[in-house]
Short mmCIF file of the N, C-alpha and C atoms (twelve columns), coordinates in Angstrom:
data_MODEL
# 
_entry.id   MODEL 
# 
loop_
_atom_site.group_PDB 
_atom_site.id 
_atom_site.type_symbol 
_atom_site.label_atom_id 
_atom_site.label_alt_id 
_atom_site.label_comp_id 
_atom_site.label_asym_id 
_atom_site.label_seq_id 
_atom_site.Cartn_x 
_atom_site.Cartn_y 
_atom_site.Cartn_z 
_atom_site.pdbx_PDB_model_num 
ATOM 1   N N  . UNK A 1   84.375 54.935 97.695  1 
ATOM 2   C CA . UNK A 1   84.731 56.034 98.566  1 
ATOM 3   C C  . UNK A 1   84.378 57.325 97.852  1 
ATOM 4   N N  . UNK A 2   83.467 58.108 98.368  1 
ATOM 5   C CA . UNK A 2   83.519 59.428 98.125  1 
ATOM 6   C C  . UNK A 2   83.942 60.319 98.676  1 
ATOM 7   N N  . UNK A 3   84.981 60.927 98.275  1 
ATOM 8   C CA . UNK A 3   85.357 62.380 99.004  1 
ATOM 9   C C  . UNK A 3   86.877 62.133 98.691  1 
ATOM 10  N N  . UNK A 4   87.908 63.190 98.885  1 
ATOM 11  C CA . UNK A 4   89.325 62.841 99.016  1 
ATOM 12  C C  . UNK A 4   90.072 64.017 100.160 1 
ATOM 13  N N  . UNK A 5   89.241 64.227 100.813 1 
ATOM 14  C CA . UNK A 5   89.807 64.870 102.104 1 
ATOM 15  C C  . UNK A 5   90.884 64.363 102.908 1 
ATOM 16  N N  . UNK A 6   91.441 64.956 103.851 1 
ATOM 17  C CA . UNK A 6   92.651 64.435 104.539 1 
ATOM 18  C C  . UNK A 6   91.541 63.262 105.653 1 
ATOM 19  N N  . UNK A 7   90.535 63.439 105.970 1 
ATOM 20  C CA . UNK A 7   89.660 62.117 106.925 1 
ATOM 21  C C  . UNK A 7   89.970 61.401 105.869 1 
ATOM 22  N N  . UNK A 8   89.749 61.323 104.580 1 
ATOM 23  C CA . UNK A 8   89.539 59.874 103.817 1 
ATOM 24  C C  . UNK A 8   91.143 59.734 103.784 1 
ATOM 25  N N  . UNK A 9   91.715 59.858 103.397 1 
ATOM 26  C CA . UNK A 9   93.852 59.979 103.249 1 
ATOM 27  C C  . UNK A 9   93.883 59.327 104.720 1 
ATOM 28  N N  . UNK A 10  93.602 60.138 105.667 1 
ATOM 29  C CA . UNK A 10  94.473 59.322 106.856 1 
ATOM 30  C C  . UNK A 10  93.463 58.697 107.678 1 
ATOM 31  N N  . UNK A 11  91.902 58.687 107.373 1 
ATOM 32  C CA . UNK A 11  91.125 57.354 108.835 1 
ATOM 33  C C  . UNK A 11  90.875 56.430 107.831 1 
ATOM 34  N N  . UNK A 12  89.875 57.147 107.089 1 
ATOM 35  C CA . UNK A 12  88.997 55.895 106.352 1 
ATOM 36  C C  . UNK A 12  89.448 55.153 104.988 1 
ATOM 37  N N  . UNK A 13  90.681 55.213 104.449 1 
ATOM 38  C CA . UNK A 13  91.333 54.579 103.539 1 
ATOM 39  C C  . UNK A 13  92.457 52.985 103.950 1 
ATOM 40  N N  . UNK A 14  93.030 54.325 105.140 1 
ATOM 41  C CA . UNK A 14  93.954 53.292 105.691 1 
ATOM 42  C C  . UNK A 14  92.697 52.189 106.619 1 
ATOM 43  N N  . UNK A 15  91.729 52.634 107.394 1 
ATOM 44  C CA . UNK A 15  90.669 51.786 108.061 1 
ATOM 45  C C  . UNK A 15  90.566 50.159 107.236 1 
ATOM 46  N N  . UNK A 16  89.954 50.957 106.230 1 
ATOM 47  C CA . UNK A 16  89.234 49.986 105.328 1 
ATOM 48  C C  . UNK A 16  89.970 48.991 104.479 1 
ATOM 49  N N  . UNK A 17  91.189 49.295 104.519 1 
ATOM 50  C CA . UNK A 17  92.235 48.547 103.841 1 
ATOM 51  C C  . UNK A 17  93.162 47.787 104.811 1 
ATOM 52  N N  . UNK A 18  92.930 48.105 105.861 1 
ATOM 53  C CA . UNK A 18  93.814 47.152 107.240 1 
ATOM 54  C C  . UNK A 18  92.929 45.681 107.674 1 
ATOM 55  N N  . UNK A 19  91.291 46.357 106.649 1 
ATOM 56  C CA . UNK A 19  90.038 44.743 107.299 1 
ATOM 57  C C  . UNK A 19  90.645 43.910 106.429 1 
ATOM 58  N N  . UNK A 20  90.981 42.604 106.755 1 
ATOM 59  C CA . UNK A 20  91.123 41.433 105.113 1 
ATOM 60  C C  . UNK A 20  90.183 41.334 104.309 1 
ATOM 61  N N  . UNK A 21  88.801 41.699 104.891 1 
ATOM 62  C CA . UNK A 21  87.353 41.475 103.553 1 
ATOM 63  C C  . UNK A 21  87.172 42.621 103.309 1 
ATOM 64  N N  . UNK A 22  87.743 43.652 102.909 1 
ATOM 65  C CA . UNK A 22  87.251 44.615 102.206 1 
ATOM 66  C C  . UNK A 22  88.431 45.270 101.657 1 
ATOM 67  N N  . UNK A 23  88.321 45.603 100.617 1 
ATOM 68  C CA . UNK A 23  88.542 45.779 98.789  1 
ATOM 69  C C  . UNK A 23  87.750 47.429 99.058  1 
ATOM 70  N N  . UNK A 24  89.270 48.593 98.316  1 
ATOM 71  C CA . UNK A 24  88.489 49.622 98.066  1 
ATOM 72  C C  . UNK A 24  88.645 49.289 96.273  1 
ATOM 73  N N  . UNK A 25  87.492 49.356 96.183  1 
ATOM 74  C CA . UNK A 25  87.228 49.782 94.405  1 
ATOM 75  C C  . UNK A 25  87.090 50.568 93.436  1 
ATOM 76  N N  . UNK A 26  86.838 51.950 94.151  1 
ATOM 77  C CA . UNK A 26  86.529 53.298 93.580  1 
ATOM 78  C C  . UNK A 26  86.970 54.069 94.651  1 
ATOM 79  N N  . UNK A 27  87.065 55.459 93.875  1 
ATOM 80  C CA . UNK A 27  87.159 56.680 94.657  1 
ATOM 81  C C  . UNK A 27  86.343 58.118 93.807  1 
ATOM 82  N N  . UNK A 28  85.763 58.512 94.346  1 
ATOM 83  C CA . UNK A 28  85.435 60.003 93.592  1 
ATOM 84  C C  . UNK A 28  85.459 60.998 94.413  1 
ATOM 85  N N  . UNK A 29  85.888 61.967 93.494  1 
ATOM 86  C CA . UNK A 29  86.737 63.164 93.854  1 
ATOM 87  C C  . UNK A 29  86.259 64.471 93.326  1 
ATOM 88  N N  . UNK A 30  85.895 65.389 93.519  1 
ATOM 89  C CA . UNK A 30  85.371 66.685 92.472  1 
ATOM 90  C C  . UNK A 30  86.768 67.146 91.953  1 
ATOM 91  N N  . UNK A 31  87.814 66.587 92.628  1 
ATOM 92  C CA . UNK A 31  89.483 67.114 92.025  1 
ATOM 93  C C  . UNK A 31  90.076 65.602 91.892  1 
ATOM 94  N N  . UNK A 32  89.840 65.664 90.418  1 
ATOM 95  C CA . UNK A 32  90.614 64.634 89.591  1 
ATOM 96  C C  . UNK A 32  91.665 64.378 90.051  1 
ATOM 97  N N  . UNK A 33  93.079 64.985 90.225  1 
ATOM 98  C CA . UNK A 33  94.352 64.916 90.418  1 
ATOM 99  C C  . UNK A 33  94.170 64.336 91.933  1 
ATOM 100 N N  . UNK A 34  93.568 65.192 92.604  1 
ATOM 101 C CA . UNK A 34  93.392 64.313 94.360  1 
ATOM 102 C C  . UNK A 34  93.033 62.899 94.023  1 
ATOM 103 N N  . UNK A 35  92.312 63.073 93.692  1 
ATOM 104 C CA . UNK A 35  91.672 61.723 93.820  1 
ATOM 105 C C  . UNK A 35  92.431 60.368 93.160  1 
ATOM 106 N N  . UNK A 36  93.118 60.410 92.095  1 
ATOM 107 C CA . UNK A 36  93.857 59.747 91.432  1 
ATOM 108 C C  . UNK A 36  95.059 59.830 92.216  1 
ATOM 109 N N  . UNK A 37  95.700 60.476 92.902  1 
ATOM 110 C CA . UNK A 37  96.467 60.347 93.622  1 
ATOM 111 C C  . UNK A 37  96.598 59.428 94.719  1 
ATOM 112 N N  . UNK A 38  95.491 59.694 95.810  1 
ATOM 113 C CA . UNK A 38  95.076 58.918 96.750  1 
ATOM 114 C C  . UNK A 38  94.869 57.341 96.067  1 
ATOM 115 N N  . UNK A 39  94.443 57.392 95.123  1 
ATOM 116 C CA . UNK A 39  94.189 55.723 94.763  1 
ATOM 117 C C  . UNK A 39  95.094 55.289 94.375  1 
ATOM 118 N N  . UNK A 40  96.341 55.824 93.515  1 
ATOM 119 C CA . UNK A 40  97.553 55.615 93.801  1 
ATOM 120 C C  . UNK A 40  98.478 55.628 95.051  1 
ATOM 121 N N  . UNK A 41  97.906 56.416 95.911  1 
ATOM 122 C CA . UNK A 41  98.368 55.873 97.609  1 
ATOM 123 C C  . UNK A 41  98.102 54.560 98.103  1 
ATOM 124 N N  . UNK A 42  96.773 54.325 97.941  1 
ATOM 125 C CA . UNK A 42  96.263 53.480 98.572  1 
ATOM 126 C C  . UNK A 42  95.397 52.276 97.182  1 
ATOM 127 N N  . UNK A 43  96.296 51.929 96.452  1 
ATOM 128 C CA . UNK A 43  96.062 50.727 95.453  1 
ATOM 129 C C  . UNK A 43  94.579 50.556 95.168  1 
ATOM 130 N N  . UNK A 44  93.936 51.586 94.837  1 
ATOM 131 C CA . UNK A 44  92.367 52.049 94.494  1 
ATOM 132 C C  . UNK A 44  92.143 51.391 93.103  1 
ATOM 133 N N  . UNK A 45  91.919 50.984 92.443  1 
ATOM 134 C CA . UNK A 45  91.879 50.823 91.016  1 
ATOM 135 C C  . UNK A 45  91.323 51.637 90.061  1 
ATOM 136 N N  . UNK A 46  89.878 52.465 90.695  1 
ATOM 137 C CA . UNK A 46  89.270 52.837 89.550  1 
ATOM 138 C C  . UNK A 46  89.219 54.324 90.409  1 
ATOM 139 N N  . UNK A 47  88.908 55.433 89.220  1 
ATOM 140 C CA . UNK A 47  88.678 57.072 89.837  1 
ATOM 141 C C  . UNK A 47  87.685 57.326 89.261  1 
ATOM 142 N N  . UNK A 48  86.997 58.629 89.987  1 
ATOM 143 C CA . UNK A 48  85.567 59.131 89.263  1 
ATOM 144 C C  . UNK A 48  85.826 60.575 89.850  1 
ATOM 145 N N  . UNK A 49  84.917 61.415 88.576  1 
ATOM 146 C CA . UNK A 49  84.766 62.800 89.544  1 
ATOM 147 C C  . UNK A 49  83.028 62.567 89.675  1 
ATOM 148 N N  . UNK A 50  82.431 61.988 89.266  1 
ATOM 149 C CA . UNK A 50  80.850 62.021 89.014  1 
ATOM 150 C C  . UNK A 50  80.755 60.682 89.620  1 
ATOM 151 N N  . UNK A 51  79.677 61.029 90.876  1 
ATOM 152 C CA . UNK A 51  79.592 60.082 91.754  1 
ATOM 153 C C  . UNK A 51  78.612 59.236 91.181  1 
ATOM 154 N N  . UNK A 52  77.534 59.213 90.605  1 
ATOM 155 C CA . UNK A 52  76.329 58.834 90.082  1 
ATOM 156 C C  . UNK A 52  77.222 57.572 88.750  1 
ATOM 157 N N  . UNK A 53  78.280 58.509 87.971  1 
ATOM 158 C CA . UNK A 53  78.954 57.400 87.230  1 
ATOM 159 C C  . UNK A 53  79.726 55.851 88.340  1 
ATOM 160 N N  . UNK A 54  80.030 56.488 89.091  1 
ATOM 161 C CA . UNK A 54  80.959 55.455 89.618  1 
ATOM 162 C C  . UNK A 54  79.552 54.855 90.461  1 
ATOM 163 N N  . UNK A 55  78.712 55.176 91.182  1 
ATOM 164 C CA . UNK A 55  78.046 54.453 91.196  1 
ATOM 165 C C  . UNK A 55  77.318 52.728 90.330  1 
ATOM 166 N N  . UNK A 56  76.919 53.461 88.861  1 
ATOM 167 C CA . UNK A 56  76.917 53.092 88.158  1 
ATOM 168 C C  . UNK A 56  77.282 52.112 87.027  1 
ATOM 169 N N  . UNK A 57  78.643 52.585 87.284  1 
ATOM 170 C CA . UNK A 57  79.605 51.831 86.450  1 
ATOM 171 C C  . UNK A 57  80.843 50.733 86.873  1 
ATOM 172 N N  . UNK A 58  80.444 50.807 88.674  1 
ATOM 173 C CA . UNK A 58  81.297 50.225 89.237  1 
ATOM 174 C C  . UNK A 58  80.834 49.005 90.042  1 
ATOM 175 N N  . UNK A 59  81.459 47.699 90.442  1 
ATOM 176 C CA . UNK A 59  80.614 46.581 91.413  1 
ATOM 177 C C  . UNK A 59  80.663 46.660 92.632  1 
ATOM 178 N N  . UNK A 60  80.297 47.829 93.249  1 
ATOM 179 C CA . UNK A 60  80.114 48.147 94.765  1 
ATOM 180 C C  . UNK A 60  78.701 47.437 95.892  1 
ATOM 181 N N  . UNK A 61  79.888 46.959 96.675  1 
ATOM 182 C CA . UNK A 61  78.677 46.678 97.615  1 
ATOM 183 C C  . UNK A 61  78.164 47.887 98.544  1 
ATOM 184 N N  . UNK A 62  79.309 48.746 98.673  1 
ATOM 185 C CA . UNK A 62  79.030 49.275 99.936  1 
ATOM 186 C C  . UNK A 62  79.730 51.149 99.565  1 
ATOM 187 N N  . UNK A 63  79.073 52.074 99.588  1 
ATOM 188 C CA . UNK A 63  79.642 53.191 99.908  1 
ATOM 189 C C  . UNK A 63  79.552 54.406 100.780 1 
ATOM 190 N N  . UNK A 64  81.191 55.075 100.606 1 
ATOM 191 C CA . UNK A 64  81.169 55.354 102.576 1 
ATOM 192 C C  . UNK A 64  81.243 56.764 101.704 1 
ATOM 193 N N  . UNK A 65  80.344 58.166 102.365 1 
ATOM 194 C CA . UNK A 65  80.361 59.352 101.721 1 
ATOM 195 C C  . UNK A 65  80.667 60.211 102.932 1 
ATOM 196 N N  . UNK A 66  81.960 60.775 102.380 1 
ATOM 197 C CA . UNK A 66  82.598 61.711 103.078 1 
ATOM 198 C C  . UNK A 66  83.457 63.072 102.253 1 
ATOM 199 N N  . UNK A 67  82.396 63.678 102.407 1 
ATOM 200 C CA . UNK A 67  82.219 64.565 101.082 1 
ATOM 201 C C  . UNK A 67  81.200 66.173 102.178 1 
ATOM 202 N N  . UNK A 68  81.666 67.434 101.051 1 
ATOM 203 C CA . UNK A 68  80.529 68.579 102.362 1 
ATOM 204 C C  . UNK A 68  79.453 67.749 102.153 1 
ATOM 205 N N  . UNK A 69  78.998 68.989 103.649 1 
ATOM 206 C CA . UNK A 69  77.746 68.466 104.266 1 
ATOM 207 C C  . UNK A 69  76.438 68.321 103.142 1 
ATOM 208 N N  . UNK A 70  76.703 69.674 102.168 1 
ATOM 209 C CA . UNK A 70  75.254 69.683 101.144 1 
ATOM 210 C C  . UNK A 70  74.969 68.680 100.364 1 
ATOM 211 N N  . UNK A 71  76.609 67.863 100.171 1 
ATOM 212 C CA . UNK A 71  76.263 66.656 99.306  1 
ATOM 213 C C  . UNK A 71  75.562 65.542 100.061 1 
ATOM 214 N N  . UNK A 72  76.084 65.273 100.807 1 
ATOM 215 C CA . UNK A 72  75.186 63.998 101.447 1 
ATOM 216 C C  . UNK A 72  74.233 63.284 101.201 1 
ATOM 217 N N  . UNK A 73  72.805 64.402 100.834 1 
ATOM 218 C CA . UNK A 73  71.709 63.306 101.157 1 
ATOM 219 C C  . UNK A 73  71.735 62.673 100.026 1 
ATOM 220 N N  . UNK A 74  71.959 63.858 98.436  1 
ATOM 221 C CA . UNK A 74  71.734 63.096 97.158  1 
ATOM 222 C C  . UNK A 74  72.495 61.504 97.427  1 
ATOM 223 N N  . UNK A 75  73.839 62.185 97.877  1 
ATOM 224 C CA . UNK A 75  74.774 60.705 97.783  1 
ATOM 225 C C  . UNK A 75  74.592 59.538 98.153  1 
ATOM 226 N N  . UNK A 76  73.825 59.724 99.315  1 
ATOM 227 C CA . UNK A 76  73.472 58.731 100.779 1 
ATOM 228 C C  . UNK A 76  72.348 58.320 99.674  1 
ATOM 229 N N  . UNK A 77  71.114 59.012 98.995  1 
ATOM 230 C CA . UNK A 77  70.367 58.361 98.322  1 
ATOM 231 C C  . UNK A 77  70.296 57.690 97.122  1 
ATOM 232 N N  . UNK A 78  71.351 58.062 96.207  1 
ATOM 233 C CA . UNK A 78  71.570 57.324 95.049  1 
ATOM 234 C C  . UNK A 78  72.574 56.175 95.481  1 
ATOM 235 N N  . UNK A 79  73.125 55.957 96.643  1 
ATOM 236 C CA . UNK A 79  73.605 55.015 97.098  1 
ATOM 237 C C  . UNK A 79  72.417 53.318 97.865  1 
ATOM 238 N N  . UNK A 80  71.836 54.453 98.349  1 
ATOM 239 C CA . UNK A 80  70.640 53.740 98.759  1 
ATOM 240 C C  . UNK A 80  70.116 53.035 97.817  1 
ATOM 241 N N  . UNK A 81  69.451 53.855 96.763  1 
ATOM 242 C CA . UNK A 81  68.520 53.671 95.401  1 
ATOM 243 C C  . UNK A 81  69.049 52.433 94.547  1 
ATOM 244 N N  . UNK A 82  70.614 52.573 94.722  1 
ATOM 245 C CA . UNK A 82  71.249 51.702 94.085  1 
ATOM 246 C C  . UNK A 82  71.373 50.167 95.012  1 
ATOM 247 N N  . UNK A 83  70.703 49.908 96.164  1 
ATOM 248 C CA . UNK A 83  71.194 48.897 96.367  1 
ATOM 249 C C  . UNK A 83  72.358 48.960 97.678  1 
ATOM 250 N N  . UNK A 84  73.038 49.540 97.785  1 
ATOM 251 C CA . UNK A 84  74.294 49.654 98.400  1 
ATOM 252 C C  . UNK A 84  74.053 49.951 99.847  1 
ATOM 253 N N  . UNK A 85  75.072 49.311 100.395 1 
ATOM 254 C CA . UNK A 85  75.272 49.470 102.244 1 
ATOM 255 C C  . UNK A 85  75.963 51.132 102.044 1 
ATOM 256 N N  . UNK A 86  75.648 51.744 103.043 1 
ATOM 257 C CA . UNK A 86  76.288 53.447 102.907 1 
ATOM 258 C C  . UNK A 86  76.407 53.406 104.486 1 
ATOM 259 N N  . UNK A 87  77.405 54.157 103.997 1 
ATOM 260 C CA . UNK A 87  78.021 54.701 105.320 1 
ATOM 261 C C  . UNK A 87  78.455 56.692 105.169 1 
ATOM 262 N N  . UNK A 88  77.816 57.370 105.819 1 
ATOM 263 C CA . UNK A 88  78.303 58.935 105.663 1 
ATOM 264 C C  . UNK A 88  79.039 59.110 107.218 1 
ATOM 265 N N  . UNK A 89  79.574 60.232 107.056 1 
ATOM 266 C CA . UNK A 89  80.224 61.056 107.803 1 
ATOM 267 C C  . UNK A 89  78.973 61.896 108.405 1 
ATOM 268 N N  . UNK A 90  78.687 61.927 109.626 1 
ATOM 269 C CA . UNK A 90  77.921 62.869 109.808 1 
ATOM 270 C C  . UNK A 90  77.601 64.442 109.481 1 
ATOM 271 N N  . UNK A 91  76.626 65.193 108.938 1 
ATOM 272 C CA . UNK A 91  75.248 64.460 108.815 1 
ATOM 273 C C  . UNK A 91  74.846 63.927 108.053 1 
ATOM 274 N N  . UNK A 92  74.090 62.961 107.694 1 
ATOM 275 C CA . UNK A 92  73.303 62.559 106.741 1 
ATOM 276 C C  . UNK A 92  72.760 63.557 105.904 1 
ATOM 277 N N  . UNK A 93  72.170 64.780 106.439 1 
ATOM 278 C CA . UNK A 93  71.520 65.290 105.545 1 
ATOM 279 C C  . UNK A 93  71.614 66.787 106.010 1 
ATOM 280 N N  . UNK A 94  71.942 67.951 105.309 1 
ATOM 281 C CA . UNK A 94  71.987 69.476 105.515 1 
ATOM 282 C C  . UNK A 94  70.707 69.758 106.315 1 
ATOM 283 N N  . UNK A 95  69.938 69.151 105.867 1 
ATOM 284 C CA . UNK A 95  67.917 69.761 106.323 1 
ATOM 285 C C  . UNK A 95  67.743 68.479 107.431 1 
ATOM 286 N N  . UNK A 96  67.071 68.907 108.546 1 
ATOM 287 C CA . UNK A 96  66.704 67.737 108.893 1 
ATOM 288 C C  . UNK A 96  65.676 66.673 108.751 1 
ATOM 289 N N  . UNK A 97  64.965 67.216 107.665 1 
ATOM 290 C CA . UNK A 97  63.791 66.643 107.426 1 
ATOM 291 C C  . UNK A 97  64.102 65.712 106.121 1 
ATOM 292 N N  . UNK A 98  65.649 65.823 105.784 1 
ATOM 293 C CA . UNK A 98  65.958 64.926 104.551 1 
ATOM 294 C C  . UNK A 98  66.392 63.844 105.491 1 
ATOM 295 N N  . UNK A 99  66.776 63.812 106.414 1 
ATOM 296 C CA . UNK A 99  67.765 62.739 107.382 1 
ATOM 297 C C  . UNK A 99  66.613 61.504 107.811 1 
ATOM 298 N N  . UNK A 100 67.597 60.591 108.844 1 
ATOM 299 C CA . UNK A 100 66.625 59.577 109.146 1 
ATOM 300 C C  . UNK A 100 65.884 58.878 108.470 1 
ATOM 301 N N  . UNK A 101 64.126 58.841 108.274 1 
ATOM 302 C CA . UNK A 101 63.567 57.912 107.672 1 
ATOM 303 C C  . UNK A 101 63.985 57.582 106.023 1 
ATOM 304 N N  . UNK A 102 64.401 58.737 105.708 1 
ATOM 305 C CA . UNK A 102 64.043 58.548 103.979 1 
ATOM 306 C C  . UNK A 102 64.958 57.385 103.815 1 
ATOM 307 N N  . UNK A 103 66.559 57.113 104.066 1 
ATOM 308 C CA . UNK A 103 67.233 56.425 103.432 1 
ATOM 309 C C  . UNK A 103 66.686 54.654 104.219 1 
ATOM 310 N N  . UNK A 104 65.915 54.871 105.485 1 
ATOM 311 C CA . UNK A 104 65.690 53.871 106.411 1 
ATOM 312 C C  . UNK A 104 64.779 53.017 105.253 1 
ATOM 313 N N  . UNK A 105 63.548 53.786 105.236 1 
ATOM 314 C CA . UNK A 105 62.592 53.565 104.462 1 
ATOM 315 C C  . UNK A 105 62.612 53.218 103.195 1 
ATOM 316 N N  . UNK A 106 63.771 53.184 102.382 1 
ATOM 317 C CA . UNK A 106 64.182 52.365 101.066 1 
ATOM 318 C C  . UNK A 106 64.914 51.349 101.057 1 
ATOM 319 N N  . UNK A 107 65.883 50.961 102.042 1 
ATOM 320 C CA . UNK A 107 66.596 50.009 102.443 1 
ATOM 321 C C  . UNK A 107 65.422 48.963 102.501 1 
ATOM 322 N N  . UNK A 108 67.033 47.630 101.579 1 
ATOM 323 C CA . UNK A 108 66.398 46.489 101.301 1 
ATOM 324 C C  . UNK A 108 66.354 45.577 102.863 1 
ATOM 325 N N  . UNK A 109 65.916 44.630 102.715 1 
ATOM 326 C CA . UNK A 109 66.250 43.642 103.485 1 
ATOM 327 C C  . UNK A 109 67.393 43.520 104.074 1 
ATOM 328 N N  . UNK A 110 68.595 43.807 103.070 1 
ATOM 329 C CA . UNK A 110 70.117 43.311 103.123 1 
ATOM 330 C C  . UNK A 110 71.121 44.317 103.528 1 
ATOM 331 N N  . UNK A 111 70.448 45.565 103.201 1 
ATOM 332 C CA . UNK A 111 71.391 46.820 103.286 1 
ATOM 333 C C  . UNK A 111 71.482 47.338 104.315 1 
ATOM 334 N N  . UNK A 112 72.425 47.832 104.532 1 
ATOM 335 C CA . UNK A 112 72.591 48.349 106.213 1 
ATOM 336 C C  . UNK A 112 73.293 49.986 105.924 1 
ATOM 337 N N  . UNK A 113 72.515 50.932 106.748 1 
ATOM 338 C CA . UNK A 113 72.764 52.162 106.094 1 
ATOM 339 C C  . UNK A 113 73.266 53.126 107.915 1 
ATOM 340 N N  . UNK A 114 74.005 54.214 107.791 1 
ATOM 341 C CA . UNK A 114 74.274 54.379 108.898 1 
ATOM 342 C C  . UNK A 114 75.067 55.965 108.651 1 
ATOM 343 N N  . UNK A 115 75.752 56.645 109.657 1 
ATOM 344 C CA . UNK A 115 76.452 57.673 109.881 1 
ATOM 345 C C  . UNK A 115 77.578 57.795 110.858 1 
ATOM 346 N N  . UNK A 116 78.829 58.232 110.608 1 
ATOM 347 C CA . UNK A 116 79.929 58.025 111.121 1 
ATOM 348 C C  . UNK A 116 79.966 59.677 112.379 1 
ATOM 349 N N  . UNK A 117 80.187 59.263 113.405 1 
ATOM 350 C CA . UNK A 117 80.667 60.254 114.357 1 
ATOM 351 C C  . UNK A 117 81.797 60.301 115.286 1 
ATOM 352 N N  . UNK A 118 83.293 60.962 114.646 1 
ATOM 353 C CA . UNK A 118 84.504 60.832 115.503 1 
ATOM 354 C C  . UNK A 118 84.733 61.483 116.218 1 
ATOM 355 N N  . UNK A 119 85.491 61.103 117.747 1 
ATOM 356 C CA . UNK A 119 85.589 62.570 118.532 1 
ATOM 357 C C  . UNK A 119 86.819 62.777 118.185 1 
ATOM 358 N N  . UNK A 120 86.781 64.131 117.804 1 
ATOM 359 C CA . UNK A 120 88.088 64.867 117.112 1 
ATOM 360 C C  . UNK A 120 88.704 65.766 118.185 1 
ATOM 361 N N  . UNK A 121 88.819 65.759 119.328 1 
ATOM 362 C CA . UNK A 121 89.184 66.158 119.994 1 
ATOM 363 C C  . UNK A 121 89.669 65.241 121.607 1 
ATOM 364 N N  . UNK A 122 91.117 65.453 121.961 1 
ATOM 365 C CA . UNK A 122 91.552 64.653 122.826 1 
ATOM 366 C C  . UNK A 122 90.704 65.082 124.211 1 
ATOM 367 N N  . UNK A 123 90.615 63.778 124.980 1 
ATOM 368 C CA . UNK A 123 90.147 63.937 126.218 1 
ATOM 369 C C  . UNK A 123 90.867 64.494 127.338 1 
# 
């Protein structure tokens, strides 16, 4: 999980932890204390402020980036680069010319890459 916003605290923590096959394993945070917190909310095991480390250093299949908009594409792509199913918060990418093909076009066989869009507003 990247990001520690109130979306990750109240959709996508509790989401992902209500499926029986999925295990959150990480969290990174640019605010240490948030972030260690939340994984102490929600029985996280490991924290990062450096996404590229937890990338790295962690056995992820899959990461969901919900984090500002400017971060995205790096994230969405060293997620990619690495192998990993990604999931962002819309947009994928600040520019539109970073969006779409690039992360399509590195995806393995296996990986499934995508963008989240909620309506935040009642009907």
């Amino acid at each position: 999980m990247l990001g520690t916003s109130y979306w990750v605290a109240d959709f996508h923590l509790p989401a992902l932890r209500s499926h029986a096959g999925a295990r959150v394993r990480a969290i990174c945070g640019r605010d240490r204390r948030r972030a260690q917190a939340l994984a102490e909310q929600h029985d996280v095991p490991e924290v990062y402020t450096d996404y590229r480390a937890m990338i790295d250093s962690s056995e992820l299949d899959a990461l969901v980036v919900v984090m500002p908009v400017d971060l995205h594409h790096p994230m969405v792509m060293a997620g990619v680069e690495a192998g990993l199913h990604v999931l962002c918060e819309k947009p994928m990418a600040f520019m539109a010319d970073r969006s779409g093909g690039n992360a399509g076009g590195r995806a393995g066989a296996g990986e499934a890459h995508g963008a989240v869009h909620q309506s935040r507003a009642a009907a």
